[in-house]
PDB file of C-alpha atoms in Angstrom:
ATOM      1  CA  UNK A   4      73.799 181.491  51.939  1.00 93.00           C
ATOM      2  CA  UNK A   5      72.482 180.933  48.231  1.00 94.00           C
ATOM      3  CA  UNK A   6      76.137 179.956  47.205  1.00 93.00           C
ATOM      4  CA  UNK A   7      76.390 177.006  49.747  1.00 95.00           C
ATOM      5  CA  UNK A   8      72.810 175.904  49.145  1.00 96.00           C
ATOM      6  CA  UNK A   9      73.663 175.949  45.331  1.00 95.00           C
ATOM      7  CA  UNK A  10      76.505 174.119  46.254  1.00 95.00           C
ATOM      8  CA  UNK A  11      74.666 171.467  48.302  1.00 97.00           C
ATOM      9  CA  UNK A  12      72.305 171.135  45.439  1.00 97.00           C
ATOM     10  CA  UNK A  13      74.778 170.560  42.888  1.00 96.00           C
ATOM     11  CA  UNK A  14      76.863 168.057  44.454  1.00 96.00           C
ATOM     12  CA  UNK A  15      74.303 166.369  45.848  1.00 97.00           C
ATOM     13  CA  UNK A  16      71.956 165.836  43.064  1.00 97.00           C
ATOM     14  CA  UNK A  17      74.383 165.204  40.263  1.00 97.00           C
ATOM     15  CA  UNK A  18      76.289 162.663  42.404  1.00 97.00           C
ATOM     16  CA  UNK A  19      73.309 160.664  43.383  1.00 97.00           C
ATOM     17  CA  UNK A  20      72.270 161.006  39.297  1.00 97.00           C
ATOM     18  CA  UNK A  21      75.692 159.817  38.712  1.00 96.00           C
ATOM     19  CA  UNK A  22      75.160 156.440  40.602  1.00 96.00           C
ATOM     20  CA  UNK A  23      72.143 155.634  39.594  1.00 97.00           C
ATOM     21  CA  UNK A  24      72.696 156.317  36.152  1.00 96.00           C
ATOM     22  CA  UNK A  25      75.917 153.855  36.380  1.00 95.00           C
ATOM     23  CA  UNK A  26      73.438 151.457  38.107  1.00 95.00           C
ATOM     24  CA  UNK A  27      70.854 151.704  35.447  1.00 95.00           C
ATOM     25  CA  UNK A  28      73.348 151.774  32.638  1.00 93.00           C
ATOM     26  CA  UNK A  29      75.233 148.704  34.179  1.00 91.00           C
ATOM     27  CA  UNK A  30      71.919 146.358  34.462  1.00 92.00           C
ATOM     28  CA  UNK A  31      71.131 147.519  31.059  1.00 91.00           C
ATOM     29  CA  UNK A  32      74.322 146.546  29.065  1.00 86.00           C
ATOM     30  CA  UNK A  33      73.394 143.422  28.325  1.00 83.00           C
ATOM     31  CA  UNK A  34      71.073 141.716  26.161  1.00 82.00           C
ATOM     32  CA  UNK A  35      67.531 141.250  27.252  1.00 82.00           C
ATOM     33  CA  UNK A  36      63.764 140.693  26.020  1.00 84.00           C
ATOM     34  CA  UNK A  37      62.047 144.047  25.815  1.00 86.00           C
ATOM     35  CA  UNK A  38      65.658 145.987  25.970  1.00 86.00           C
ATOM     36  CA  UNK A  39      65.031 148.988  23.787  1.00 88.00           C
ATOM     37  CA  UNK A  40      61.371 149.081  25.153  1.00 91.00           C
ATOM     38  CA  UNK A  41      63.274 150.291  28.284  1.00 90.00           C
ATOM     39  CA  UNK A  42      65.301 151.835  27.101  1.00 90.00           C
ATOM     40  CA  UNK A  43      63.261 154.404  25.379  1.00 91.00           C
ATOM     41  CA  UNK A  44      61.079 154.632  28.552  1.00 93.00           C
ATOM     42  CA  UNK A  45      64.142 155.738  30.431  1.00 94.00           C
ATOM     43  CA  UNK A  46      64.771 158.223  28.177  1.00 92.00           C
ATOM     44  CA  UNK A  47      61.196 160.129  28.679  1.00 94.00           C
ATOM     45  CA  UNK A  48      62.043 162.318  31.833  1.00 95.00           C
ATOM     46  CA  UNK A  49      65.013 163.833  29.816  1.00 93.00           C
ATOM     47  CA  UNK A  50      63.029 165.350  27.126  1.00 93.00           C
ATOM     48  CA  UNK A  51      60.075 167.079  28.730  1.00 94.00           C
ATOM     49  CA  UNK A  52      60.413 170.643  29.663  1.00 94.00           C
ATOM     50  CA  UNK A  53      61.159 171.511  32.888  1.00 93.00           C
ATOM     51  CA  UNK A  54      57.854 173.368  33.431  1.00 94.00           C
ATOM     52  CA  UNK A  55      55.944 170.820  33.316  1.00 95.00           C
ATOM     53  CA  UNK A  56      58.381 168.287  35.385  1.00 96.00           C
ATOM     54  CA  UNK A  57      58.169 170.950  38.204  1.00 96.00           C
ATOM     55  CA  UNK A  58      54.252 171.510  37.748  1.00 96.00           C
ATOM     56  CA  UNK A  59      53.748 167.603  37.796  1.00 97.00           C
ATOM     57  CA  UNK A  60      55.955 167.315  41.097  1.00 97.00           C
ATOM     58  CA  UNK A  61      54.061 170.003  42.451  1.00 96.00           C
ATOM     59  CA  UNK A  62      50.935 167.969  42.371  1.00 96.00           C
ATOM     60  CA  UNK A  63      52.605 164.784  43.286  1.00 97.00           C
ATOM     61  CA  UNK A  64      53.924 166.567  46.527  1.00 97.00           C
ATOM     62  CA  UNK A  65      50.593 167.910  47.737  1.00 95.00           C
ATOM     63  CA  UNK A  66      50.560 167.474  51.184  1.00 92.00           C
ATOM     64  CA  UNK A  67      46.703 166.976  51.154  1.00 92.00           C
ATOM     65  CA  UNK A  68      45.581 164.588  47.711  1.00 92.00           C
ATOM     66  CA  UNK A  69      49.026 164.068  46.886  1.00 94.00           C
ATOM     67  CA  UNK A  70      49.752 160.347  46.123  1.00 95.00           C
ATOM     68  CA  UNK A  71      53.364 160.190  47.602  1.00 96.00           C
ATOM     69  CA  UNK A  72      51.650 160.969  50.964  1.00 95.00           C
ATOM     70  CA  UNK A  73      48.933 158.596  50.473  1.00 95.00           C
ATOM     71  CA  UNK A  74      51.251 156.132  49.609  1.00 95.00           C
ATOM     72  CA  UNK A  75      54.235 156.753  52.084  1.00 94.00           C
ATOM     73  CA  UNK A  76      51.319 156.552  54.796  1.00 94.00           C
ATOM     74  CA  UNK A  77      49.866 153.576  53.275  1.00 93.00           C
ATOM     75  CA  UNK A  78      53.298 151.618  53.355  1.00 93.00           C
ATOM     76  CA  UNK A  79      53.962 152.792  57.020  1.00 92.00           C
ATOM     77  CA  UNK A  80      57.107 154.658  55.676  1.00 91.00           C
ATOM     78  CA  UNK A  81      55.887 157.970  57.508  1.00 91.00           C
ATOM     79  CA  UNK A  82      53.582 159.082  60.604  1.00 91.00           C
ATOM     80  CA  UNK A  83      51.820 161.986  59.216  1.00 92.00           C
ATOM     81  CA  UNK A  84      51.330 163.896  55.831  1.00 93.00           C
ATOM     82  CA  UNK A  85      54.806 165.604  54.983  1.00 95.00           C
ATOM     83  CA  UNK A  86      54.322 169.478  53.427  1.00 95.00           C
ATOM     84  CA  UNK A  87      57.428 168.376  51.126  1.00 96.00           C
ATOM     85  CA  UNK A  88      57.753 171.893  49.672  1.00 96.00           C
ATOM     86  CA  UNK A  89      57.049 173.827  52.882  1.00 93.00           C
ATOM     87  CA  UNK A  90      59.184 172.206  55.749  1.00 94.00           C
ATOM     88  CA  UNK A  91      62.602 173.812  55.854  1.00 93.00           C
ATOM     89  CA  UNK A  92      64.026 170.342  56.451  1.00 92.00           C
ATOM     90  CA  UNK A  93      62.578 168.576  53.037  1.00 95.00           C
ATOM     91  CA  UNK A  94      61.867 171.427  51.011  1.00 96.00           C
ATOM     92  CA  UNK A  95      65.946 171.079  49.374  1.00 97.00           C
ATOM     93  CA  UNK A  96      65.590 167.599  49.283  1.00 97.00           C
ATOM     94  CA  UNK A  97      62.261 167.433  47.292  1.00 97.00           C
ATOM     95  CA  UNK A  98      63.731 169.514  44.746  1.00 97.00           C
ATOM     96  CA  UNK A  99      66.648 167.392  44.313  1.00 98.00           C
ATOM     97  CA  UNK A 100      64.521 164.650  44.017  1.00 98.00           C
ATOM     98  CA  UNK A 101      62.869 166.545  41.271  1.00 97.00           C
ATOM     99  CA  UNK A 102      66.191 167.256  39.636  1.00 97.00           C
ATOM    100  CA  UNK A 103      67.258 163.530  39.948  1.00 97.00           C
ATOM    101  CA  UNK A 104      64.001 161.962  38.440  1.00 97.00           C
ATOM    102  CA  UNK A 105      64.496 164.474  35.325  1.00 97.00           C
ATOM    103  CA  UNK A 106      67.841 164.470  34.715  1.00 97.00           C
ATOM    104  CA  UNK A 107      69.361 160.574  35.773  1.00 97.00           C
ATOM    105  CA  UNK A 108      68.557 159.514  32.473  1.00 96.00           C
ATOM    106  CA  UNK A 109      70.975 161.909  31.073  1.00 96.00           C
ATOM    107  CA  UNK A 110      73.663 160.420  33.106  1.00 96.00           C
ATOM    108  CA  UNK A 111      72.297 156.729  31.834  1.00 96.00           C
ATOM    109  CA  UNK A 112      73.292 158.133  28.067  1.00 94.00           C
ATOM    110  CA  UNK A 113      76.355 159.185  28.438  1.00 95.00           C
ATOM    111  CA  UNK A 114      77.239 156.476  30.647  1.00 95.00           C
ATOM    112  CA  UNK A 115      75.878 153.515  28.792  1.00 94.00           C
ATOM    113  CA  UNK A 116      77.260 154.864  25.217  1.00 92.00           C
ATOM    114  CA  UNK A 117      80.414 154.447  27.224  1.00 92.00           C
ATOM    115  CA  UNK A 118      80.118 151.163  28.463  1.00 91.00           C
ATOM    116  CA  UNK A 119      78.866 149.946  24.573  1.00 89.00           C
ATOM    117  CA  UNK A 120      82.511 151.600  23.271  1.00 87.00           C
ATOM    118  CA  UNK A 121      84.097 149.216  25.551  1.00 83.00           C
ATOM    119  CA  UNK A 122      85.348 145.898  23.335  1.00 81.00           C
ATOM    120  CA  UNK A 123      83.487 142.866  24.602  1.00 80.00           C
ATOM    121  CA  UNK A 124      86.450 140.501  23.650  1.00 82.00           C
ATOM    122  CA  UNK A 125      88.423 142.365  26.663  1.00 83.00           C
ATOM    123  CA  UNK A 126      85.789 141.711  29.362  1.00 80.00           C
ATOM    124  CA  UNK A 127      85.547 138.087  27.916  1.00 81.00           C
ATOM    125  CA  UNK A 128      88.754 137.567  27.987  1.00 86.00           C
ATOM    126  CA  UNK A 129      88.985 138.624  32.269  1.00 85.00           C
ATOM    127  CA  UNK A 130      85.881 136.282  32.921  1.00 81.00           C
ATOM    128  CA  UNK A 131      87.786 133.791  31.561  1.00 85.00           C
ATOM    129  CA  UNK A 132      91.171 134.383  33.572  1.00 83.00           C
ATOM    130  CA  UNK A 133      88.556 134.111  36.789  1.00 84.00           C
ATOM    131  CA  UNK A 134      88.350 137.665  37.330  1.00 83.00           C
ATOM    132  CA  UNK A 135      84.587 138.669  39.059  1.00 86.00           C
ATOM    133  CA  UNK A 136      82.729 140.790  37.983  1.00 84.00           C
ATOM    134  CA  UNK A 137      83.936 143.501  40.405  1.00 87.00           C
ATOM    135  CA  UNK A 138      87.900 143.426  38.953  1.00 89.00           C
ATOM    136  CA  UNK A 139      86.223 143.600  35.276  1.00 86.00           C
ATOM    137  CA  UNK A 140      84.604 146.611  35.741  1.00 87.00           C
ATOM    138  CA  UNK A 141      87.304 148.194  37.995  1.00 88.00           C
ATOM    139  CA  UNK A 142      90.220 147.286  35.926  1.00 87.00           C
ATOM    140  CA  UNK A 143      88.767 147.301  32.367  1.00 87.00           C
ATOM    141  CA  UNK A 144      85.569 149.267  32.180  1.00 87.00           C
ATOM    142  CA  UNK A 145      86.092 151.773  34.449  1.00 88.00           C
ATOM    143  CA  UNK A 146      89.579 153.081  33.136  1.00 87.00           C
ATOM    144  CA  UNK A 147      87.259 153.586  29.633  1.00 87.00           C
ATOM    145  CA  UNK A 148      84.561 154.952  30.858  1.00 91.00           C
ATOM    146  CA  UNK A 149      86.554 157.654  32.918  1.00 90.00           C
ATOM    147  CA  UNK A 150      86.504 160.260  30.612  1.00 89.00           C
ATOM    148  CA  UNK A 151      82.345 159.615  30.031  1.00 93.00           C
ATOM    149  CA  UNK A 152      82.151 160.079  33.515  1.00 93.00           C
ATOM    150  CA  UNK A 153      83.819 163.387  33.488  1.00 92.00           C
ATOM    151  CA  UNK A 154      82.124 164.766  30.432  1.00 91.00           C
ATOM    152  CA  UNK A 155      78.590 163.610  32.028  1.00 94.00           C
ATOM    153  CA  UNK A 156      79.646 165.411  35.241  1.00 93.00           C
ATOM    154  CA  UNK A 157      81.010 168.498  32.970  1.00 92.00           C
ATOM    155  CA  UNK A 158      77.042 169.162  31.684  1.00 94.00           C
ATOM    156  CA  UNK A 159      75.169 168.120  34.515  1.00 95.00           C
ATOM    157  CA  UNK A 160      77.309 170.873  36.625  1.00 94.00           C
ATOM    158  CA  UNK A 161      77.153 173.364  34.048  1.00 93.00           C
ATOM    159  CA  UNK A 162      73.063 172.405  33.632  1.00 94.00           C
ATOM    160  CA  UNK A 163      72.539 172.348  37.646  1.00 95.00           C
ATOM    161  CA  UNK A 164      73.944 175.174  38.846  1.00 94.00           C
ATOM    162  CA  UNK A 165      71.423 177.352  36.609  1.00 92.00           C
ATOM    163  CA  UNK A 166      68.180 175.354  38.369  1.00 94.00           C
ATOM    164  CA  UNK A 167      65.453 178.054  38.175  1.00 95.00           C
ATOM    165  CA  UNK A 168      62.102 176.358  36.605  1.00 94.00           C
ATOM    166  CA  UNK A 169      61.571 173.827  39.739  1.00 95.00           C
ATOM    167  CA  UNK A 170      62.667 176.391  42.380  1.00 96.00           C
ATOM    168  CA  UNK A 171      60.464 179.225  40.890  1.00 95.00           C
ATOM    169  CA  UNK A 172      57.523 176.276  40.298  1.00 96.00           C
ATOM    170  CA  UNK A 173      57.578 174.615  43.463  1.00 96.00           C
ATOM    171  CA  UNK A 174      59.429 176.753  46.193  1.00 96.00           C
ATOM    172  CA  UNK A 175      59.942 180.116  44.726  1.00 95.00           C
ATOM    173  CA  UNK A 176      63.066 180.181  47.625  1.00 94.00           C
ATOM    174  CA  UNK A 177      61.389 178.841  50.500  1.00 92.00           C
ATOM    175  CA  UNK A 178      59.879 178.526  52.903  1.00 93.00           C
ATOM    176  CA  UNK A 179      62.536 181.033  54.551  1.00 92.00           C
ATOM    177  CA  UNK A 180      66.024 181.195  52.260  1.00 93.00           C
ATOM    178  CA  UNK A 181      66.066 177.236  52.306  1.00 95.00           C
ATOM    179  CA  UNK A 182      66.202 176.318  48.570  1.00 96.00           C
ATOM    180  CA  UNK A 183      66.971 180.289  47.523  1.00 96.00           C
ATOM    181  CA  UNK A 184      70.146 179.207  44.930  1.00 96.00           C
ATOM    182  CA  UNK A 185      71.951 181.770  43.441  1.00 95.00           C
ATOM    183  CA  UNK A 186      69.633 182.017  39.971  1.00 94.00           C
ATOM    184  CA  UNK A 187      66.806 182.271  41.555  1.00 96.00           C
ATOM    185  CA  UNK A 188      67.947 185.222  44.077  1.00 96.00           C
ATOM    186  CA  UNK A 189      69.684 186.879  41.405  1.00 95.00           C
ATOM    187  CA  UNK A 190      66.323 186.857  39.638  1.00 95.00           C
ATOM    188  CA  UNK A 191      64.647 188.415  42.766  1.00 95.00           C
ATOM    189  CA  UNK A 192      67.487 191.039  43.258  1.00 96.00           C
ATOM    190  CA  UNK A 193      67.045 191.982  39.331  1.00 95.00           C
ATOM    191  CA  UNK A 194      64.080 191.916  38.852  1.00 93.00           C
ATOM    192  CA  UNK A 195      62.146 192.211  42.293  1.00 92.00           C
ATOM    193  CA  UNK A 196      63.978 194.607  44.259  1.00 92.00           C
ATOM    194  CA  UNK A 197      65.657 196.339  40.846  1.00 93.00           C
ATOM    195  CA  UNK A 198      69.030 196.203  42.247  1.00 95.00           C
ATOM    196  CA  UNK A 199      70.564 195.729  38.716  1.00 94.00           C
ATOM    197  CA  UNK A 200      73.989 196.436  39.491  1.00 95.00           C
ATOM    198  CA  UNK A 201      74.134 193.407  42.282  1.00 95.00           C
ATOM    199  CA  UNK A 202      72.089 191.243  40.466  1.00 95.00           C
ATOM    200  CA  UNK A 203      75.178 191.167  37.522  1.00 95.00           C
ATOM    201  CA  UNK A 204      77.285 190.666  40.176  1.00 94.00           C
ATOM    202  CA  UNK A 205      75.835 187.657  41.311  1.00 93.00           C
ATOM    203  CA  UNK A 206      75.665 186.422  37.811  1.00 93.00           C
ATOM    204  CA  UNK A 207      79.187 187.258  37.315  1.00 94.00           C
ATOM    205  CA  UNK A 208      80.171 185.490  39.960  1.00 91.00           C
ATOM    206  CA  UNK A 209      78.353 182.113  39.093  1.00 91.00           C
ATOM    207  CA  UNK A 210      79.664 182.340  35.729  1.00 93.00           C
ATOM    208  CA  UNK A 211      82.952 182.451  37.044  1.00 94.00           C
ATOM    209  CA  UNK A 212      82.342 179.419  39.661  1.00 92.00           C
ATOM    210  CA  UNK A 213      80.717 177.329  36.918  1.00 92.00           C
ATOM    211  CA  UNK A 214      83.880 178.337  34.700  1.00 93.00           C
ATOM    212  CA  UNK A 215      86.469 177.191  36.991  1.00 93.00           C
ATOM    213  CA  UNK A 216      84.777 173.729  37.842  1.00 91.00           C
ATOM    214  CA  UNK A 217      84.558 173.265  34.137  1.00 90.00           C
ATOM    215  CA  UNK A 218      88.092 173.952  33.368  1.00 91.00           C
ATOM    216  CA  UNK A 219      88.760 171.464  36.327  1.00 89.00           C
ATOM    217  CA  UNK A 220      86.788 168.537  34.391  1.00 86.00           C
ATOM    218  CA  UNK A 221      88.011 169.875  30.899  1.00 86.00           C
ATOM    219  CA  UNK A 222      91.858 169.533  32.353  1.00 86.00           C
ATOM    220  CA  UNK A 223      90.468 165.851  33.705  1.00 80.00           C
ATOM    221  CA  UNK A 224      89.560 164.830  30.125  1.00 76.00           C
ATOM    222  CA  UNK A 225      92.553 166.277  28.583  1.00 75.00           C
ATOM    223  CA  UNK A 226      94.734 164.806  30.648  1.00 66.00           C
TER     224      UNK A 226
END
């Protein structure tokens, strides 16, 4: 059960990251008034600890005097006040929320160095043989960019499947098993129960999953 939710979380927040730090990273690479302003600002989420990300979330989800309640309710986007954290069917979704809002802007650097190592002249040279936008970045940006992508993917994968700060901050593995990844059970069967023994085991075995994905991208780049 841990695995798959692991699993879930992984794939789920590091794609969405993925798009919308292409989107960001697209509507960015061009020149603009106030451009490193924003820049900079994006950049903000990425280098506080995670502690405090997850203690900050924790207040925003309040289900009581928390404002995305207030606000949700205000807009008419929900009937009632949402326990985020303590329904079984938002609880995994908050936290990847959580994981998004932090960690995006990672994807935005990695992706948007990428975009500024591909030549200018080429993309001018398309728009003026009539291609759209669309064939430009399919047929020239995204070829160069490729191997970003897969590097980006390569350390948000390795980073996310060790997610332990905003689980043991906001859900601590609830409410039931829900958001109980592997790190933070292992943690609980180590150091909680004092099953030693299993708890290595578990860690083995993530080590080994997070080894094989990343000699998956690794081959990807290299190849």
């Amino acid at each position: 059960n841990a695995l798959i939710i692991t699993f879930i979380f992984v794939g789920s927040a590091v794609s969405l990251e993925f798009l919308l730090g292409l989107g960001i990273a697209l509507l960015v690479n061009r020149d603009f008034w106030l451009k490193r302003v924003i820049v900079s600002l994006i950049y903000i989420p990425m280098i506080m600890a995670p502690i405090a990300v997850a203690l900050m979330w924790r207040m925003l989800y309040n289900a009581e005097y928390g404002p995305i309640n207030y606000f949700f309710l205000h807009l008419n986007l929900i009937g009632r006040k949402i326990a985020w954290l303590s329904e079984t069917k938002h609880a995994l979704q908050s936290l990847i929320v959580v994981d998004m809002w932090q960690w995006t802007p990672f994807m935005f650097l990695v992706l948007y160095a990428g975009l500024q190592s591909v030549p200018s002249e080429l993309r001018e040279a398309a728009q003026m043989d009539g291609a759209s936008r669309w064939q430009v970045f399919r047929h020239i940006s995204f070829p160069s960019l490729l191997p970003f992508i897969i590097l980006a993917f390569l350390f948000r994968v390795i980073d996310a499947f060790k997610i332990f700060d905003a689980v043991s901050v906001l859900t601590k593995g609830g409410p039931g098993t829900s958001t109980e990844v592997v790190s933070w059970l292992g943690y609980l069967t180590g150091f909680t129960y004092f099953r030693l023994g299993y708890a290595a085991a578990m860690a083995m075995i993530l080590f080994v999953t997070v080894l094989v994905i990343s000699q998956l991208l690794l081959k990807k780049i290299r190849g």
